[in-house]
PDB file of C-alpha atoms in Angstrom:
ATOM      1  CA  UNK M   2     -26.572 -13.044 222.569  1.00 34.00           C
ATOM      2  CA  UNK M   3     -28.447 -12.630 226.072  1.00 39.00           C
ATOM      3  CA  UNK M   4     -27.595 -14.864 228.824  1.00 42.00           C
ATOM      4  CA  UNK M   5     -28.058 -18.567 227.319  1.00 45.00           C
ATOM      5  CA  UNK M   6     -29.485 -19.676 230.881  1.00 42.00           C
ATOM      6  CA  UNK M   7     -31.299 -18.835 233.859  1.00 49.00           C
ATOM      7  CA  UNK M   8     -29.152 -18.852 237.116  1.00 51.00           C
ATOM      8  CA  UNK M   9     -30.482 -18.451 240.808  1.00 51.00           C
ATOM      9  CA  UNK M  10     -29.849 -15.428 242.719  1.00 55.00           C
ATOM     10  CA  UNK M  11     -28.944 -16.516 245.910  1.00 50.00           C
ATOM     11  CA  UNK M  12     -29.377 -14.491 249.615  1.00 54.00           C
ATOM     12  CA  UNK M  13     -28.912 -15.264 252.976  1.00 52.00           C
ATOM     13  CA  UNK M  14     -28.071 -18.656 254.234  1.00 67.00           C
ATOM     14  CA  UNK M  15     -28.687 -19.736 250.661  1.00 69.00           C
ATOM     15  CA  UNK M  16     -26.112 -17.697 249.014  1.00 74.00           C
ATOM     16  CA  UNK M  17     -23.265 -18.614 252.268  1.00 83.00           C
ATOM     17  CA  UNK M  18     -24.346 -21.886 251.109  1.00 86.00           C
ATOM     18  CA  UNK M  19     -24.188 -21.803 247.489  1.00 83.00           C
ATOM     19  CA  UNK M  20     -20.602 -20.344 247.706  1.00 85.00           C
ATOM     20  CA  UNK M  21     -18.918 -22.635 250.319  1.00 90.00           C
ATOM     21  CA  UNK M  22     -20.216 -25.412 247.885  1.00 89.00           C
ATOM     22  CA  UNK M  23     -18.815 -23.563 244.332  1.00 87.00           C
ATOM     23  CA  UNK M  24     -15.411 -22.766 246.878  1.00 89.00           C
ATOM     24  CA  UNK M  25     -14.914 -26.411 247.920  1.00 92.00           C
ATOM     25  CA  UNK M  26     -15.711 -27.786 244.306  1.00 91.00           C
ATOM     26  CA  UNK M  27     -13.005 -25.548 242.771  1.00 90.00           C
ATOM     27  CA  UNK M  28     -10.284 -27.820 245.565  1.00 92.00           C
ATOM     28  CA  UNK M  29     -10.279 -24.628 248.149  1.00 93.00           C
ATOM     29  CA  UNK M  30     -11.512 -25.251 251.387  1.00 95.00           C
ATOM     30  CA  UNK M  31     -13.770 -22.815 253.359  1.00 94.00           C
ATOM     31  CA  UNK M  32     -11.864 -22.024 256.538  1.00 95.00           C
ATOM     32  CA  UNK M  33     -13.370 -20.413 259.522  1.00 94.00           C
ATOM     33  CA  UNK M  34     -11.295 -16.916 258.391  1.00 95.00           C
ATOM     34  CA  UNK M  35     -12.829 -17.552 255.043  1.00 95.00           C
ATOM     35  CA  UNK M  36     -16.134 -17.775 256.509  1.00 94.00           C
ATOM     36  CA  UNK M  37     -16.097 -14.964 258.129  1.00 95.00           C
ATOM     37  CA  UNK M  38     -14.553 -12.607 255.337  1.00 96.00           C
ATOM     38  CA  UNK M  39     -17.379 -13.965 253.064  1.00 94.00           C
ATOM     39  CA  UNK M  40     -20.278 -13.365 255.670  1.00 94.00           C
ATOM     40  CA  UNK M  41     -18.700  -9.913 256.038  1.00 96.00           C
ATOM     41  CA  UNK M  42     -18.882  -9.484 252.629  1.00 95.00           C
ATOM     42  CA  UNK M  43     -22.173 -10.104 252.118  1.00 92.00           C
ATOM     43  CA  UNK M  44     -23.521  -8.161 254.813  1.00 93.00           C
ATOM     44  CA  UNK M  45     -22.091  -5.159 253.320  1.00 92.00           C
ATOM     45  CA  UNK M  46     -24.697  -2.870 251.721  1.00 87.00           C
ATOM     46  CA  UNK M  47     -22.252  -1.398 249.336  1.00 90.00           C
ATOM     47  CA  UNK M  48     -18.761  -2.575 248.265  1.00 93.00           C
ATOM     48  CA  UNK M  49     -16.599  -2.943 250.727  1.00 95.00           C
ATOM     49  CA  UNK M  50     -12.798  -3.009 251.085  1.00 96.00           C
ATOM     50  CA  UNK M  51     -10.460  -5.209 252.813  1.00 97.00           C
ATOM     51  CA  UNK M  52      -9.859  -2.642 255.333  1.00 97.00           C
ATOM     52  CA  UNK M  53     -13.591  -2.770 255.830  1.00 96.00           C
ATOM     53  CA  UNK M  54     -13.660  -6.385 256.084  1.00 97.00           C
ATOM     54  CA  UNK M  55     -10.829  -6.474 258.479  1.00 97.00           C
ATOM     55  CA  UNK M  56     -12.037  -4.482 260.634  1.00 97.00           C
ATOM     56  CA  UNK M  57     -15.786  -5.711 260.714  1.00 97.00           C
ATOM     57  CA  UNK M  58     -14.313  -9.822 261.381  1.00 97.00           C
ATOM     58  CA  UNK M  59     -11.616  -7.899 264.015  1.00 96.00           C
ATOM     59  CA  UNK M  60     -15.124  -6.681 265.535  1.00 96.00           C
ATOM     60  CA  UNK M  61     -17.101  -9.803 265.254  1.00 94.00           C
ATOM     61  CA  UNK M  62     -14.150 -12.047 266.632  1.00 93.00           C
ATOM     62  CA  UNK M  63     -12.706 -10.221 269.000  1.00 94.00           C
ATOM     63  CA  UNK M  64      -8.912 -10.319 267.563  1.00 93.00           C
ATOM     64  CA  UNK M  65      -7.146  -8.253 265.132  1.00 95.00           C
ATOM     65  CA  UNK M  66      -7.631  -9.349 261.417  1.00 95.00           C
ATOM     66  CA  UNK M  67      -5.032  -7.803 259.163  1.00 95.00           C
ATOM     67  CA  UNK M  68      -6.215  -6.245 255.900  1.00 95.00           C
ATOM     68  CA  UNK M  69      -3.153  -8.210 253.818  1.00 95.00           C
ATOM     69  CA  UNK M  70      -4.674 -11.428 255.294  1.00 95.00           C
ATOM     70  CA  UNK M  71      -8.159 -10.080 253.760  1.00 97.00           C
ATOM     71  CA  UNK M  72      -6.760  -8.756 250.360  1.00 96.00           C
ATOM     72  CA  UNK M  73      -5.039 -12.631 249.840  1.00 96.00           C
ATOM     73  CA  UNK M  74      -9.037 -14.082 250.930  1.00 96.00           C
ATOM     74  CA  UNK M  75     -10.618 -11.662 248.369  1.00 97.00           C
ATOM     75  CA  UNK M  76      -8.193 -12.826 245.753  1.00 95.00           C
ATOM     76  CA  UNK M  77      -8.836 -16.581 245.927  1.00 95.00           C
ATOM     77  CA  UNK M  78     -12.767 -15.423 246.199  1.00 94.00           C
ATOM     78  CA  UNK M  79     -12.313 -13.582 243.093  1.00 92.00           C
ATOM     79  CA  UNK M  80     -10.591 -16.293 241.198  1.00 90.00           C
ATOM     80  CA  UNK M  81     -12.993 -18.680 242.012  1.00 91.00           C
ATOM     81  CA  UNK M  82     -16.191 -16.696 241.236  1.00 87.00           C
ATOM     82  CA  UNK M  83     -17.483 -15.680 244.498  1.00 90.00           C
ATOM     83  CA  UNK M  84     -16.466 -12.329 244.291  1.00 92.00           C
ATOM     84  CA  UNK M  85     -16.092  -9.486 242.064  1.00 91.00           C
ATOM     85  CA  UNK M  86     -13.783  -6.647 242.146  1.00 92.00           C
ATOM     86  CA  UNK M  87     -15.545  -3.064 241.707  1.00 91.00           C
ATOM     87  CA  UNK M  88     -12.139  -1.628 239.762  1.00 89.00           C
ATOM     88  CA  UNK M  89     -12.767   2.053 240.222  1.00 87.00           C
ATOM     89  CA  UNK M  90     -13.850   1.776 244.101  1.00 87.00           C
ATOM     90  CA  UNK M  91     -10.839  -0.591 244.985  1.00 89.00           C
ATOM     91  CA  UNK M  92     -13.904  -2.794 246.934  1.00 93.00           C
ATOM     92  CA  UNK M  93     -15.641  -6.005 246.477  1.00 95.00           C
ATOM     93  CA  UNK M  94     -19.265  -7.072 246.349  1.00 91.00           C
ATOM     94  CA  UNK M  95     -20.222 -10.672 246.454  1.00 89.00           C
ATOM     95  CA  UNK M  96     -21.555 -13.008 243.180  1.00 85.00           C
ATOM     96  CA  UNK M  97     -24.994 -13.817 244.321  1.00 79.00           C
ATOM     97  CA  UNK M  98     -24.697 -16.982 241.871  1.00 72.00           C
ATOM     98  CA  UNK M  99     -21.595 -17.954 242.624  1.00 72.00           C
ATOM     99  CA  UNK M 100     -22.456 -21.319 240.251  1.00 70.00           C
ATOM    100  CA  UNK M 101     -22.480 -19.378 237.229  1.00 68.00           C
ATOM    101  CA  UNK M 102     -19.755 -17.757 235.308  1.00 69.00           C
ATOM    102  CA  UNK M 103     -20.205 -14.067 233.485  1.00 69.00           C
ATOM    103  CA  UNK M 104     -18.641 -10.875 232.784  1.00 75.00           C
ATOM    104  CA  UNK M 105     -20.533  -8.574 235.218  1.00 76.00           C
ATOM    105  CA  UNK M 106     -21.209  -4.852 233.922  1.00 85.00           C
ATOM    106  CA  UNK M 107     -21.118  -2.707 237.148  1.00 87.00           C
ATOM    107  CA  UNK M 108     -23.629   0.086 237.795  1.00 90.00           C
ATOM    108  CA  UNK M 109     -21.947   2.207 240.443  1.00 90.00           C
ATOM    109  CA  UNK M 110     -23.993   4.958 241.886  1.00 91.00           C
ATOM    110  CA  UNK M 111     -21.845   8.025 242.755  1.00 91.00           C
ATOM    111  CA  UNK M 112     -24.543   9.601 245.185  1.00 92.00           C
ATOM    112  CA  UNK M 113     -24.619   6.420 247.778  1.00 90.00           C
ATOM    113  CA  UNK M 114     -21.381   4.395 246.594  1.00 87.00           C
ATOM    114  CA  UNK M 115     -24.590   1.214 246.306  1.00 87.00           C
ATOM    115  CA  UNK M 116     -23.518  -1.112 243.173  1.00 87.00           C
ATOM    116  CA  UNK M 117     -25.644  -3.392 241.190  1.00 85.00           C
ATOM    117  CA  UNK M 118     -24.689  -5.856 238.547  1.00 80.00           C
ATOM    118  CA  UNK M 119     -25.995  -6.555 235.444  1.00 82.00           C
ATOM    119  CA  UNK M 120     -24.917  -9.753 233.394  1.00 76.00           C
ATOM    120  CA  UNK M 121     -25.250  -8.962 229.664  1.00 78.00           C
ATOM    121  CA  UNK M 122     -23.133 -11.518 227.777  1.00 77.00           C
ATOM    122  CA  UNK M 123     -24.069  -9.771 224.281  1.00 83.00           C
ATOM    123  CA  UNK M 124     -22.037  -6.667 225.205  1.00 84.00           C
ATOM    124  CA  UNK M 125     -19.029  -8.144 227.438  1.00 80.00           C
ATOM    125  CA  UNK M 126     -19.105 -10.721 224.470  1.00 83.00           C
ATOM    126  CA  UNK M 127     -18.567  -7.443 222.017  1.00 87.00           C
ATOM    127  CA  UNK M 128     -15.807  -6.216 224.614  1.00 87.00           C
ATOM    128  CA  UNK M 129     -14.471  -9.480 224.010  1.00 86.00           C
ATOM    129  CA  UNK M 130     -14.404 -10.203 220.186  1.00 89.00           C
ATOM    130  CA  UNK M 131     -13.346  -6.706 219.829  1.00 91.00           C
ATOM    131  CA  UNK M 132     -10.192  -7.183 222.269  1.00 90.00           C
ATOM    132  CA  UNK M 133      -9.385 -10.633 220.488  1.00 91.00           C
ATOM    133  CA  UNK M 134      -9.284  -8.649 217.190  1.00 93.00           C
ATOM    134  CA  UNK M 135      -6.425  -6.450 218.460  1.00 93.00           C
ATOM    135  CA  UNK M 136      -4.639  -9.303 219.142  1.00 92.00           C
ATOM    136  CA  UNK M 137      -5.414  -9.448 223.235  1.00 89.00           C
ATOM    137  CA  UNK M 138      -5.743 -12.947 225.267  1.00 82.00           C
ATOM    138  CA  UNK M 139      -6.826 -14.011 228.642  1.00 74.00           C
ATOM    139  CA  UNK M 140      -9.641 -11.293 228.715  1.00 74.00           C
ATOM    140  CA  UNK M 141     -11.772 -10.321 232.063  1.00 74.00           C
ATOM    141  CA  UNK M 142     -13.352  -7.434 230.414  1.00 77.00           C
ATOM    142  CA  UNK M 143     -14.694  -4.441 233.562  1.00 79.00           C
ATOM    143  CA  UNK M 144     -17.327  -2.584 232.317  1.00 87.00           C
ATOM    144  CA  UNK M 145     -18.112   0.255 235.013  1.00 89.00           C
ATOM    145  CA  UNK M 146     -21.386   2.478 234.499  1.00 90.00           C
ATOM    146  CA  UNK M 147     -20.970   5.334 236.638  1.00 92.00           C
ATOM    147  CA  UNK M 148     -24.223   7.742 237.365  1.00 93.00           C
ATOM    148  CA  UNK M 149     -27.495   7.677 240.359  1.00 93.00           C
ATOM    149  CA  UNK M 150     -29.339   4.770 241.046  1.00 91.00           C
ATOM    150  CA  UNK M 151     -33.049   5.274 241.145  1.00 91.00           C
ATOM    151  CA  UNK M 152     -33.244   5.710 244.678  1.00 90.00           C
ATOM    152  CA  UNK M 153     -30.933   8.552 244.824  1.00 91.00           C
ATOM    153  CA  UNK M 154     -32.635  10.271 241.411  1.00 87.00           C
ATOM    154  CA  UNK M 155     -35.911   9.931 243.685  1.00 83.00           C
ATOM    155  CA  UNK M 156     -34.571  11.603 246.145  1.00 71.00           C
ATOM    156  CA  UNK M 157     -33.200  14.198 244.196  1.00 59.00           C
ATOM    157  CA  UNK M 158     -37.007  14.620 242.794  1.00 45.00           C
ATOM    158  CA  UNK M 159     -38.248  15.339 246.373  1.00 41.00           C
TER     159      UNK M 159
END
């Protein structure tokens, strides 16, 4: 069974607004620091670590931001569906559709480091069912496929 609904992929200001609305609906406050961390994360063209984001926000604000503060914010973002953690990279990406809850399948390019995500409820559903049969509960499937993205593969062909 594929995704049961269509969802809107947000970009730019639309993404920031959708994230803020979803965050506030979840009972969280959209503070200036959270907004700055989110802006830095959404501007990243590949998964960003807490250290990457702390450095970016420190440069943009002119004041030092500690990575441990960024980790706490990222944990809240992940728990509220605003960001996803790419486990193998120990880094984060924004969720471009924060109003939808899906298990993401990450396609990680070993050449350039970019990550694309695919929503495939049939695959993640099968993983959930198998885990539940084995007695696991409160599941959060993490599926990462490593390889070479189309852009990098085209570069190899030249």
